[in-house]
Tab-separated table of C-alpha atoms and ligand atoms in Angstrom:
chain	number	residue	atom	x	y	z
A	1	UNK	CA	88.715	-129.094	-104.549
A	2	UNK	CA	90.893	-127.199	-107.443
A	3	UNK	CA	88.869	-127.036	-110.482
A	4	UNK	CA	91.542	-127.806	-113.144
A	5	UNK	CA	91.938	-130.950	-111.294
A	6	UNK	CA	88.137	-131.879	-111.857
A	7	UNK	CA	86.628	-133.229	-114.556
A	8	UNK	CA	82.845	-133.862	-116.243
A	9	UNK	CA	80.598	-136.634	-118.565
A	10	UNK	CA	77.775	-135.389	-120.007
A	11	UNK	CA	75.378	-139.248	-120.407
A	12	UNK	CA	72.674	-141.599	-119.527
A	13	UNK	CA	73.870	-141.704	-116.485
A	14	UNK	CA	73.655	-145.319	-113.547
A	15	UNK	CA	74.868	-145.503	-110.523
A	16	UNK	CA	73.260	-147.348	-107.134
A	17	UNK	CA	72.014	-146.820	-103.650
A	18	UNK	CA	73.350	-148.211	-100.544
A	19	UNK	CA	71.041	-150.695	-101.209
A	20	UNK	CA	71.581	-151.976	-104.106
A	21	UNK	CA	68.730	-149.918	-106.045
A	22	UNK	CA	69.242	-148.838	-109.130
A	23	UNK	CA	69.596	-144.179	-109.871
A	24	UNK	CA	68.891	-143.472	-113.658
A	25	UNK	CA	69.544	-140.226	-115.184
A	26	UNK	CA	68.412	-139.924	-118.807
A	27	UNK	CA	70.137	-136.956	-118.854
A	28	UNK	CA	73.585	-137.317	-116.925
A	29	UNK	CA	76.218	-135.379	-115.064
A	30	UNK	CA	79.374	-136.766	-113.284
A	31	UNK	CA	81.624	-134.780	-111.747
A	32	UNK	CA	85.072	-136.226	-110.838
A	33	UNK	CA	88.034	-134.534	-109.333
A	34	UNK	CA	91.741	-135.833	-108.072
A	35	UNK	CA	92.514	-136.725	-104.738
A	36	UNK	CA	95.396	-135.146	-103.254
A	37	UNK	CA	96.527	-139.453	-102.978
A	38	UNK	CA	96.016	-139.504	-107.294
A	39	UNK	CA	93.222	-141.150	-107.170
A	40	UNK	CA	89.915	-139.565	-109.229
A	41	UNK	CA	86.973	-139.899	-107.561
A	42	UNK	CA	82.791	-138.799	-108.159
A	43	UNK	CA	82.651	-135.307	-106.137
A	44	UNK	CA	78.869	-134.815	-107.186
A	45	UNK	CA	76.283	-136.863	-110.133
A	46	UNK	CA	72.892	-136.713	-110.843
A	47	UNK	CA	70.682	-134.640	-113.582
A	48	UNK	CA	72.380	-132.869	-115.635
A	49	UNK	CA	70.948	-129.230	-115.244
A	50	UNK	CA	70.281	-129.514	-111.970
A	51	UNK	CA	74.581	-130.835	-111.138
A	52	UNK	CA	76.215	-128.303	-114.143
A	53	UNK	CA	74.303	-125.252	-111.835
A	54	UNK	CA	76.353	-126.320	-109.251
A	55	UNK	CA	79.671	-126.092	-111.018
A	56	UNK	CA	79.319	-123.295	-112.798
A	57	UNK	CA	82.694	-123.158	-115.818
A	58	UNK	CA	83.324	-126.379	-115.866
A	59	UNK	CA	84.355	-128.182	-119.096
A	60	UNK	CA	82.222	-131.074	-119.985
A	61	UNK	CA	82.153	-133.630	-121.931
A	62	UNK	CA	78.792	-134.818	-123.623
A	63	UNK	CA	78.631	-138.353	-125.094
A	64	UNK	CA	75.015	-138.083	-126.932
A	65	UNK	CA	73.416	-142.222	-126.468
A	66	UNK	CA	75.712	-143.121	-124.345
A	67	UNK	CA	75.180	-144.698	-121.105
A	68	UNK	CA	77.762	-144.271	-117.836
A	69	UNK	CA	77.997	-146.808	-115.519
A	70	UNK	CA	79.993	-148.381	-112.889
A	71	UNK	CA	82.564	-150.469	-114.097
A	72	UNK	CA	82.850	-154.125	-113.272
A	73	UNK	CA	83.850	-155.872	-110.150
A	74	UNK	CA	84.803	-159.735	-111.350
A	75	UNK	CA	84.377	-161.465	-107.784
A	76	UNK	CA	87.243	-164.183	-108.755
A	77	UNK	CA	89.058	-165.347	-111.966
A	78	UNK	CA	92.316	-166.527	-112.477
A	79	UNK	CA	94.992	-164.591	-114.961
A	80	UNK	CA	97.149	-167.040	-115.643
A	81	UNK	CA	94.110	-169.068	-117.221
A	82	UNK	CA	94.113	-167.226	-120.727
A	83	UNK	CA	94.884	-170.012	-122.671
A	84	UNK	CA	92.596	-172.161	-120.785
A	85	UNK	CA	89.076	-171.010	-121.685
A	86	UNK	CA	87.559	-173.486	-124.165
A	87	UNK	CA	89.214	-176.672	-122.845
A	88	UNK	CA	86.762	-179.144	-122.398
A	89	UNK	CA	86.689	-182.695	-119.866
A	90	UNK	CA	84.448	-184.625	-118.622
A	91	UNK	CA	84.724	-182.305	-114.651
A	92	UNK	CA	86.470	-180.048	-112.397
A	93	UNK	CA	89.300	-182.765	-111.461
A	94	UNK	CA	89.980	-183.727	-114.981
A	95	UNK	CA	90.589	-180.731	-116.496
A	96	UNK	CA	92.823	-179.564	-113.608
A	97	UNK	CA	94.869	-182.307	-114.513
A	98	UNK	CA	95.027	-182.184	-118.019
A	99	UNK	CA	94.634	-178.460	-119.211
A	100	UNK	CA	95.128	-175.897	-116.108
A	101	UNK	CA	98.457	-177.174	-114.368
A	102	UNK	CA	100.034	-178.165	-117.217
A	103	UNK	CA	99.506	-174.409	-118.573
A	104	UNK	CA	100.089	-172.462	-114.449
A	105	UNK	CA	103.271	-174.386	-114.550
A	106	UNK	CA	104.828	-171.638	-117.567
A	107	UNK	CA	104.652	-169.223	-114.869
A	108	UNK	CA	107.718	-169.752	-113.458
A	109	UNK	CA	108.771	-168.052	-116.337
A	110	UNK	CA	108.349	-164.181	-115.137
A	111	UNK	CA	108.595	-163.474	-118.994
A	112	UNK	CA	105.072	-165.386	-120.088
A	113	UNK	CA	103.315	-164.187	-116.055
A	114	UNK	CA	104.464	-160.848	-117.701
A	115	UNK	CA	103.205	-161.241	-121.445
A	116	UNK	CA	99.843	-162.357	-119.726
A	117	UNK	CA	99.327	-160.282	-117.770
A	118	UNK	CA	99.642	-157.312	-120.028
A	119	UNK	CA	96.765	-159.360	-121.875
A	120	UNK	CA	94.517	-159.561	-119.068
A	121	UNK	CA	94.267	-156.321	-117.751
A	122	UNK	CA	93.741	-155.196	-121.669
A	123	UNK	CA	91.426	-157.233	-121.956
A	124	UNK	CA	89.585	-156.738	-118.597
A	125	UNK	CA	89.563	-153.183	-119.650
A	126	UNK	CA	87.960	-154.005	-123.350
A	127	UNK	CA	84.719	-155.569	-121.461
A	128	UNK	CA	84.811	-153.221	-118.632
A	129	UNK	CA	85.872	-154.949	-115.605
A	130	UNK	CA	87.831	-152.337	-113.819
A	131	UNK	CA	88.736	-154.812	-111.129
A	132	UNK	CA	89.180	-158.195	-110.512
A	133	UNK	CA	89.947	-160.809	-107.047
A	134	UNK	CA	92.259	-163.021	-109.543
A	135	UNK	CA	94.016	-165.662	-108.688
A	136	UNK	CA	98.216	-166.181	-109.770
A	137	UNK	CA	100.348	-169.490	-110.247
A	138	UNK	CA	102.045	-170.924	-107.229
A	139	UNK	CA	105.204	-169.268	-108.797
A	140	UNK	CA	106.478	-165.891	-106.589
A	141	UNK	CA	106.746	-164.362	-110.644
A	142	UNK	CA	103.232	-164.132	-111.489
A	143	UNK	CA	101.819	-162.571	-108.715
A	144	UNK	CA	105.229	-159.770	-109.286
A	145	UNK	CA	104.087	-159.692	-112.781
A	146	UNK	CA	99.981	-158.932	-111.929
A	147	UNK	CA	100.999	-156.173	-109.333
A	148	UNK	CA	103.203	-154.913	-111.813
A	149	UNK	CA	101.144	-154.693	-114.435
A	150	UNK	CA	98.177	-153.670	-112.378
A	151	UNK	CA	101.194	-150.827	-110.719
A	152	UNK	CA	101.477	-149.774	-113.512
A	153	UNK	CA	97.947	-148.623	-115.196
A	154	UNK	CA	97.270	-147.664	-111.639
A	155	UNK	CA	94.105	-150.134	-111.461
A	156	UNK	CA	91.988	-151.196	-107.929
A	157	UNK	CA	92.750	-154.810	-108.476
A	158	UNK	CA	93.816	-157.558	-105.424
A	159	UNK	CA	95.206	-161.100	-106.284
A	160	UNK	CA	98.390	-163.630	-104.376
A	161	UNK	CA	99.899	-166.259	-105.327
A	162	UNK	CA	98.529	-169.600	-104.880
A	163	UNK	CA	99.580	-172.099	-102.364
A	164	UNK	CA	99.378	-175.763	-103.183
A	165	UNK	CA	102.003	-178.445	-101.494
A	166	UNK	CA	100.055	-181.567	-101.872
A	167	UNK	CA	98.375	-183.533	-104.766
A	168	UNK	CA	99.231	-181.109	-107.605
A	169	UNK	CA	102.179	-182.596	-109.922
A	170	UNK	CA	105.765	-181.188	-110.454
A	171	UNK	CA	105.542	-177.948	-111.396
A	172	UNK	CA	102.489	-176.017	-109.787
A	173	UNK	CA	103.133	-177.940	-105.995
A	174	UNK	CA	105.123	-175.333	-104.136
A	175	UNK	CA	106.673	-176.119	-100.103
A	176	UNK	CA	105.102	-175.581	-97.341
A	177	UNK	CA	107.374	-173.098	-95.731
A	178	UNK	CA	108.550	-171.236	-98.408
A	179	UNK	CA	104.860	-171.224	-99.835
A	180	UNK	CA	104.607	-168.694	-96.533
A	181	UNK	CA	107.525	-166.265	-96.724
A	182	UNK	CA	106.644	-165.621	-100.376
A	183	UNK	CA	102.300	-164.655	-99.734
A	184	UNK	CA	104.184	-162.904	-96.579
A	185	UNK	CA	106.795	-160.949	-98.720
A	186	UNK	CA	104.292	-160.134	-101.134
A	187	UNK	CA	102.345	-159.569	-98.873
A	188	UNK	CA	104.400	-156.193	-97.882
A	189	UNK	CA	105.600	-155.560	-100.751
A	190	UNK	CA	102.229	-155.323	-102.637
A	191	UNK	CA	99.415	-154.781	-99.955
A	192	UNK	CA	98.112	-151.239	-99.734
A	193	UNK	CA	100.199	-149.728	-102.216
A	194	UNK	CA	97.978	-147.486	-104.925
A	195	UNK	CA	95.138	-149.093	-105.487
A	196	UNK	CA	96.275	-152.838	-104.534
A	197	UNK	CA	95.862	-155.206	-102.132
A	198	UNK	CA	96.937	-158.912	-101.450
A	199	UNK	CA	94.603	-162.046	-101.096
A	200	UNK	CA	95.708	-165.229	-99.447
A	201	UNK	CA	94.826	-168.223	-101.789
A	202	UNK	CA	94.756	-171.662	-100.415
A	203	UNK	CA	93.749	-173.361	-103.437
A	204	UNK	CA	91.171	-175.091	-101.906
A	205	UNK	CA	91.623	-177.551	-98.851
A	206	UNK	CA	92.357	-180.624	-101.287
A	207	UNK	CA	95.743	-179.162	-102.326
A	208	UNK	CA	97.267	-177.285	-98.988
A	209	UNK	CA	98.668	-179.349	-96.476
A	210	UNK	CA	97.411	-178.790	-92.139
A	211	UNK	CA	100.984	-176.779	-91.520
A	212	UNK	CA	100.159	-174.747	-95.064
A	213	UNK	CA	96.384	-173.890	-94.158
A	214	UNK	CA	97.119	-173.153	-90.803
A	215	UNK	CA	99.710	-171.188	-91.902
A	216	UNK	CA	97.534	-169.070	-94.458
A	217	UNK	CA	95.119	-168.852	-91.786
A	218	UNK	CA	98.341	-167.205	-89.665
A	219	UNK	CA	98.659	-164.938	-92.440
A	220	UNK	CA	95.633	-163.842	-92.723
A	221	UNK	CA	95.534	-162.709	-88.905
A	222	UNK	CA	98.327	-161.535	-88.220
A	223	UNK	CA	96.598	-159.078	-91.904
A	224	UNK	CA	93.699	-158.083	-91.647
A	225	UNK	CA	93.014	-156.099	-93.956
A	226	UNK	CA	93.806	-158.984	-96.613
A	227	UNK	CA	91.747	-160.975	-98.643
A	228	UNK	CA	91.620	-164.656	-98.390
A	229	UNK	CA	90.572	-166.361	-101.673
A	230	UNK	CA	89.604	-170.018	-102.320
A	231	UNK	CA	87.512	-172.549	-103.997
A	232	UNK	CA	84.419	-174.498	-102.336
A	233	UNK	CA	81.675	-177.782	-102.523
A	234	UNK	CA	82.284	-176.526	-106.876
A	235	UNK	CA	81.929	-179.982	-108.085
A	236	UNK	CA	80.459	-183.779	-106.587
A	237	UNK	CA	83.907	-185.807	-107.040
A	238	UNK	CA	85.641	-182.821	-105.060
A	239	UNK	CA	83.197	-182.532	-102.210
A	240	UNK	CA	83.215	-186.271	-101.956
A	241	UNK	CA	87.170	-186.021	-101.601
A	242	UNK	CA	87.131	-183.470	-99.150
A	243	UNK	CA	85.271	-185.468	-97.374
A	244	UNK	CA	87.971	-188.582	-97.401
A	245	UNK	CA	90.176	-186.698	-96.011
A	246	UNK	CA	88.871	-184.261	-93.753
A	247	UNK	CA	86.114	-187.248	-92.066
A	248	UNK	CA	85.649	-186.207	-88.728
A	249	UNK	CA	84.487	-182.691	-90.773
A	250	UNK	CA	80.457	-181.427	-90.314
A	251	UNK	CA	80.743	-180.035	-93.961
A	252	UNK	CA	84.014	-178.774	-96.437
A	253	UNK	CA	83.383	-175.393	-96.113
A	254	UNK	CA	83.732	-176.156	-92.591
A	255	UNK	CA	87.814	-177.258	-92.949
A	256	UNK	CA	88.222	-173.813	-94.075
A	257	UNK	CA	86.314	-172.361	-90.697
A	258	UNK	CA	88.413	-175.147	-88.405
A	259	UNK	CA	91.787	-173.492	-89.688
A	260	UNK	CA	90.356	-170.133	-88.803
A	261	UNK	CA	89.366	-169.026	-92.779
A	262	UNK	CA	86.688	-167.630	-92.558
A	263	UNK	CA	86.241	-163.914	-92.456
A	264	UNK	CA	85.433	-160.536	-93.629
A	265	UNK	CA	86.197	-160.186	-96.891
A	266	UNK	CA	87.132	-164.476	-97.591
A	267	UNK	CA	85.690	-164.917	-101.000
A	268	UNK	CA	84.156	-168.713	-102.119
A	269	UNK	CA	84.386	-169.380	-105.235
A	270	UNK	CA	81.193	-171.180	-106.609
A	271	UNK	CA	79.473	-172.493	-103.383
A	272	UNK	CA	77.289	-174.646	-104.461
A	273	UNK	CA	76.509	-178.320	-103.375
A	274	UNK	CA	76.626	-175.812	-99.399
A	275	UNK	CA	73.708	-176.790	-96.940
A	276	UNK	CA	71.514	-174.659	-94.162
A	277	UNK	CA	74.233	-174.251	-91.650
A	278	UNK	CA	77.477	-173.668	-94.272
A	279	UNK	CA	74.993	-170.427	-95.439
A	280	UNK	CA	74.518	-169.691	-92.431
A	281	UNK	CA	78.180	-170.171	-91.389
A	282	UNK	CA	78.684	-167.737	-94.304
A	283	UNK	CA	76.873	-165.291	-93.014
A	284	UNK	CA	78.179	-165.539	-89.212
A	285	UNK	CA	81.872	-165.194	-90.017
A	286	UNK	CA	80.746	-162.039	-93.447
A	287	UNK	CA	82.807	-164.403	-95.918
A	288	UNK	CA	81.274	-164.372	-99.274
A	289	UNK	CA	80.437	-166.615	-102.353
A	290	UNK	CA	82.099	-165.487	-105.574
A	291	UNK	CA	79.200	-167.149	-107.852
A	292	UNK	CA	80.293	-168.013	-110.919
A	293	UNK	CA	78.156	-169.546	-113.950
A	294	UNK	CA	79.373	-169.890	-117.124
A	295	UNK	CA	82.006	-171.635	-115.370
A	296	UNK	CA	79.360	-173.920	-113.278
A	297	UNK	CA	77.313	-174.540	-116.833
A	298	UNK	CA	80.946	-175.375	-118.872
A	299	UNK	CA	82.514	-177.763	-116.249
A	300	UNK	CA	78.938	-178.804	-115.007
A	301	UNK	CA	79.597	-178.391	-111.792
A	302	UNK	CA	75.917	-177.449	-110.813
A	303	UNK	CA	73.543	-174.797	-110.197
A	304	UNK	CA	74.008	-171.609	-107.875
A	305	UNK	CA	71.464	-171.570	-105.009
A	306	UNK	CA	70.371	-167.891	-105.500
A	307	UNK	CA	66.637	-168.524	-103.400
A	308	UNK	CA	69.110	-170.250	-100.645
A	309	UNK	CA	71.756	-167.510	-100.566
A	310	UNK	CA	69.390	-164.717	-100.020
A	311	UNK	CA	66.912	-166.428	-97.626
A	312	UNK	CA	70.423	-166.800	-95.387
A	313	UNK	CA	71.607	-162.858	-96.295
A	314	UNK	CA	74.924	-164.561	-97.948
A	315	UNK	CA	77.042	-162.256	-98.871
A	316	UNK	CA	77.547	-163.088	-102.751
A	317	UNK	CA	78.385	-161.775	-106.256
A	318	UNK	CA	79.038	-162.802	-110.306
A	319	UNK	CA	82.681	-163.668	-111.090
A	320	UNK	CA	83.867	-164.913	-114.088
A	321	UNK	CA	86.226	-167.959	-112.871
A	322	UNK	CA	88.140	-167.435	-116.510
A	323	UNK	CA	89.089	-170.232	-117.725
A	324	UNK	CA	87.017	-172.405	-115.775
A	325	UNK	CA	84.090	-169.544	-117.717
A	326	UNK	CA	84.592	-169.227	-120.980
A	327	UNK	CA	83.796	-165.102	-120.731
A	328	UNK	CA	85.679	-161.865	-119.851
A	329	UNK	CA	82.359	-160.393	-120.354
A	330	UNK	CA	80.390	-159.024	-117.825
A	331	UNK	CA	77.252	-159.432	-119.624
A	332	UNK	CA	77.473	-162.870	-120.566
A	333	UNK	CA	78.194	-163.587	-116.989
A	334	UNK	CA	74.992	-161.387	-116.238
A	335	UNK	CA	73.205	-163.474	-118.900
A	336	UNK	CA	74.063	-166.514	-117.372
A	337	UNK	CA	73.303	-165.404	-113.856
A	338	UNK	CA	69.788	-165.509	-115.296
A	339	UNK	CA	69.507	-168.517	-116.418
A	340	UNK	CA	71.026	-169.835	-113.185
A	341	UNK	CA	68.453	-168.096	-111.284
A	342	UNK	CA	66.284	-169.127	-113.378
A	343	UNK	CA	66.829	-172.817	-113.620
A	344	UNK	CA	68.374	-173.115	-109.806
A	345	UNK	CA	68.233	-175.747	-107.299
A	346	UNK	CA	64.680	-174.414	-105.443
A	347	UNK	CA	61.757	-175.571	-107.337
A	348	UNK	CA	60.310	-172.332	-109.028
A	349	UNK	CA	63.384	-170.804	-109.945
A	350	UNK	CA	63.715	-166.786	-109.862
A	351	UNK	CA	63.550	-164.338	-112.559
A	352	UNK	CA	66.446	-162.095	-111.364
A	353	UNK	CA	65.593	-158.439	-112.324
A	354	UNK	CA	68.777	-157.114	-114.830
A	355	UNK	CA	68.960	-154.470	-112.400
A	356	UNK	CA	69.973	-156.579	-109.855
A	357	UNK	CA	72.317	-158.647	-112.036
A	358	UNK	CA	74.613	-155.517	-112.508
A	359	UNK	CA	74.589	-154.591	-108.674
A	360	UNK	CA	75.897	-158.026	-108.362
A	361	UNK	CA	78.177	-157.597	-110.815
A	362	UNK	CA	78.973	-154.303	-109.641
A	363	UNK	CA	78.367	-152.695	-106.433
A	364	UNK	CA	76.968	-155.801	-105.050
A	365	UNK	CA	80.341	-157.591	-105.549
A	366	UNK	CA	82.350	-154.417	-104.288
A	367	UNK	CA	80.186	-154.815	-101.348
A	368	UNK	CA	80.689	-158.636	-101.224
A	369	UNK	CA	84.668	-157.435	-101.488
A	370	UNK	CA	84.837	-155.239	-98.370
A	371	UNK	CA	85.368	-152.217	-100.755
A	372	UNK	CA	81.350	-150.499	-100.030
A	373	UNK	CA	81.774	-147.051	-100.123
A	374	UNK	CA	85.231	-147.064	-102.411
A	375	UNK	CA	84.611	-148.078	-105.660
A	376	UNK	CA	80.631	-150.067	-107.923
A	377	UNK	CA	78.284	-147.398	-107.266
A	378	UNK	CA	79.243	-143.716	-108.744
A	379	UNK	CA	78.224	-142.277	-104.886
A	380	UNK	CA	79.648	-139.354	-104.384
A	381	UNK	CA	83.290	-139.974	-102.526
A	382	UNK	CA	83.984	-143.471	-104.323
A	383	UNK	CA	86.595	-143.717	-106.784
A	384	UNK	CA	85.529	-142.576	-110.745
A	385	UNK	CA	86.353	-146.552	-112.195
A	386	UNK	CA	83.106	-146.729	-115.166
A	387	UNK	CA	82.420	-148.086	-118.718
A	388	UNK	CA	80.619	-146.342	-121.215
A	389	UNK	CA	78.482	-147.957	-123.548
A	390	UNK	CA	77.479	-147.598	-126.330
A	391	UNK	CA	73.690	-148.961	-126.515
A	392	UNK	CA	74.326	-148.090	-130.756
A	393	UNK	CA	77.186	-150.963	-131.042
A	394	UNK	CA	75.286	-153.033	-132.732
A	395	UNK	CA	72.025	-152.863	-135.354
A	396	UNK	CA	70.478	-155.197	-133.347
A	397	UNK	CA	71.393	-153.380	-129.824
A	398	UNK	CA	70.808	-150.303	-131.344
A	399	UNK	CA	66.736	-151.296	-132.152
A	400	UNK	CA	66.223	-153.516	-128.929
A	401	UNK	CA	67.325	-150.444	-126.652
A	402	UNK	CA	65.668	-147.938	-129.050
A	403	UNK	CA	62.241	-149.445	-127.812
A	404	UNK	CA	62.925	-150.189	-124.510
A	405	UNK	CA	60.628	-148.594	-122.271
A	406	UNK	CA	61.963	-148.727	-119.183
A	407	UNK	CA	65.864	-148.382	-117.793
A	408	UNK	CA	65.028	-152.590	-116.330
A	409	UNK	CA	63.860	-153.353	-119.917
A	410	UNK	CA	67.081	-151.266	-121.098
A	411	UNK	CA	69.309	-152.902	-119.047
A	412	UNK	CA	68.610	-156.738	-120.359
A	413	UNK	CA	68.967	-155.349	-123.749
A	414	UNK	CA	72.247	-155.065	-123.037
A	415	UNK	CA	72.912	-157.917	-120.798
A	416	UNK	CA	71.168	-160.102	-123.651
A	417	UNK	CA	72.517	-158.808	-126.491
A	418	UNK	CA	75.779	-157.423	-125.445
A	419	UNK	CA	79.558	-157.992	-124.881
A	420	UNK	CA	82.155	-156.459	-125.534
A	421	UNK	CA	81.529	-154.416	-128.680
A	422	UNK	CA	79.035	-152.475	-125.924
A	423	UNK	CA	81.943	-150.962	-123.740
A	424	UNK	CA	83.368	-148.005	-125.826
A	425	UNK	CA	85.335	-146.640	-123.355
A	426	UNK	CA	86.535	-147.910	-119.177
A	427	UNK	CA	87.795	-145.140	-117.088
A	428	UNK	CA	90.232	-145.763	-114.447
A	429	UNK	CA	89.922	-143.247	-111.689
B	501	GUN	N1	89.188	-175.411	-107.682
B	501	GUN	C1	90.832	-175.785	-107.364
B	501	GUN	N2	91.608	-175.275	-108.518
B	501	GUN	C2	90.357	-174.630	-109.236
B	501	GUN	C3	90.091	-173.394	-111.161
B	501	GUN	O1	91.514	-173.102	-111.170
B	501	GUN	N3	89.105	-173.557	-111.709
B	501	GUN	C4	88.061	-174.169	-111.061
B	501	GUN	N4	86.718	-173.786	-111.729
B	501	GUN	N5	88.001	-174.679	-109.235
B	501	GUN	C5	89.512	-175.040	-108.939
B	502	ZN	ZN1	88.526	-170.546	-109.446
């Protein structure tokens, strides 16, 4: 490892172990080096004195009072819904019809897609989000704009063109055969290029014909390292609609199983109205849930059942789900998840520990995405995507964090009071 490519930062340091336990150094050192592939990775980290002694002569950037932590991972977001945030509706289906589909129809225009993609990645960086699994729209140009911009910024990002060949208005509805050809062309062009990954994206069961679902599953089999992303069991009217469309299926989730769309790296947003058999199926197939609390509260969809998700060891992590979600801020999402855990569907509810919420938006989300050991923990060998947080960012944050007696209290102060002002810098590998 040439020392010229090495870079180190001294600050408070938060990392995670493989089980999601937080590792904290009040005076820490993060040492990174660029690999032959041009990606910067963690080579050493821990208590300043001990780590510094192993790297004599290393140039260190000192960030007094700051906290370095893994970059946040957003498991489910719609980049073209940037302008849809805060659109009121009675629920999911009228919200899609009245706001979302008209906004997405504009992405037939590559110039519009490129402009929004730039704004989107700027916004993720401002909020400390370094990886996302994102929906584009049904227009191939929207996926092209997403990947082109992510590639230019050399980010670890996953995304895909939406598949929706039925029950969708003109302007967003695609053609079955062409949609699958477009998807495969995008996989060949972008999957595995730099740090990019392709996600096969059937919007949700009501919007995809059987032929399109079969085609999506066939592509997923032919390209086993791609992601699959969709929505399931978000809203009661939606669940009822799926029951009408597939009366022979045991459940909404089972529709995806029948088509062959459950597997590791398959990520389903919401997962609210599931039953025990569904949760077992999620676990057995290695399928992950993207928990989207600000969206579910905003659209009145319901509460994710943390108690039963954990009982079934169901893979799950946090997501903004912008534009159903109301914020790109991981702090807002973690706080909403805390409220949801409290309320929950189980009788007593639970108080999710701050470090656990944080894990679910970093290393835990990475693991649910099949990216354990790659991002999300700042362990040795992982990619050096991290945030520098400034606890002095606002008077109240400074006051509250100064009184924190332990790590959990400090992280909770950030979760409750934090927003983009807390994120001083976002560094990507
Ligand atoms: N179900 C199908 N499409 C969407 C979408 O764009 N947002 C949300 N929240 N749910 C969906
Ligand atoms: Zn969504």
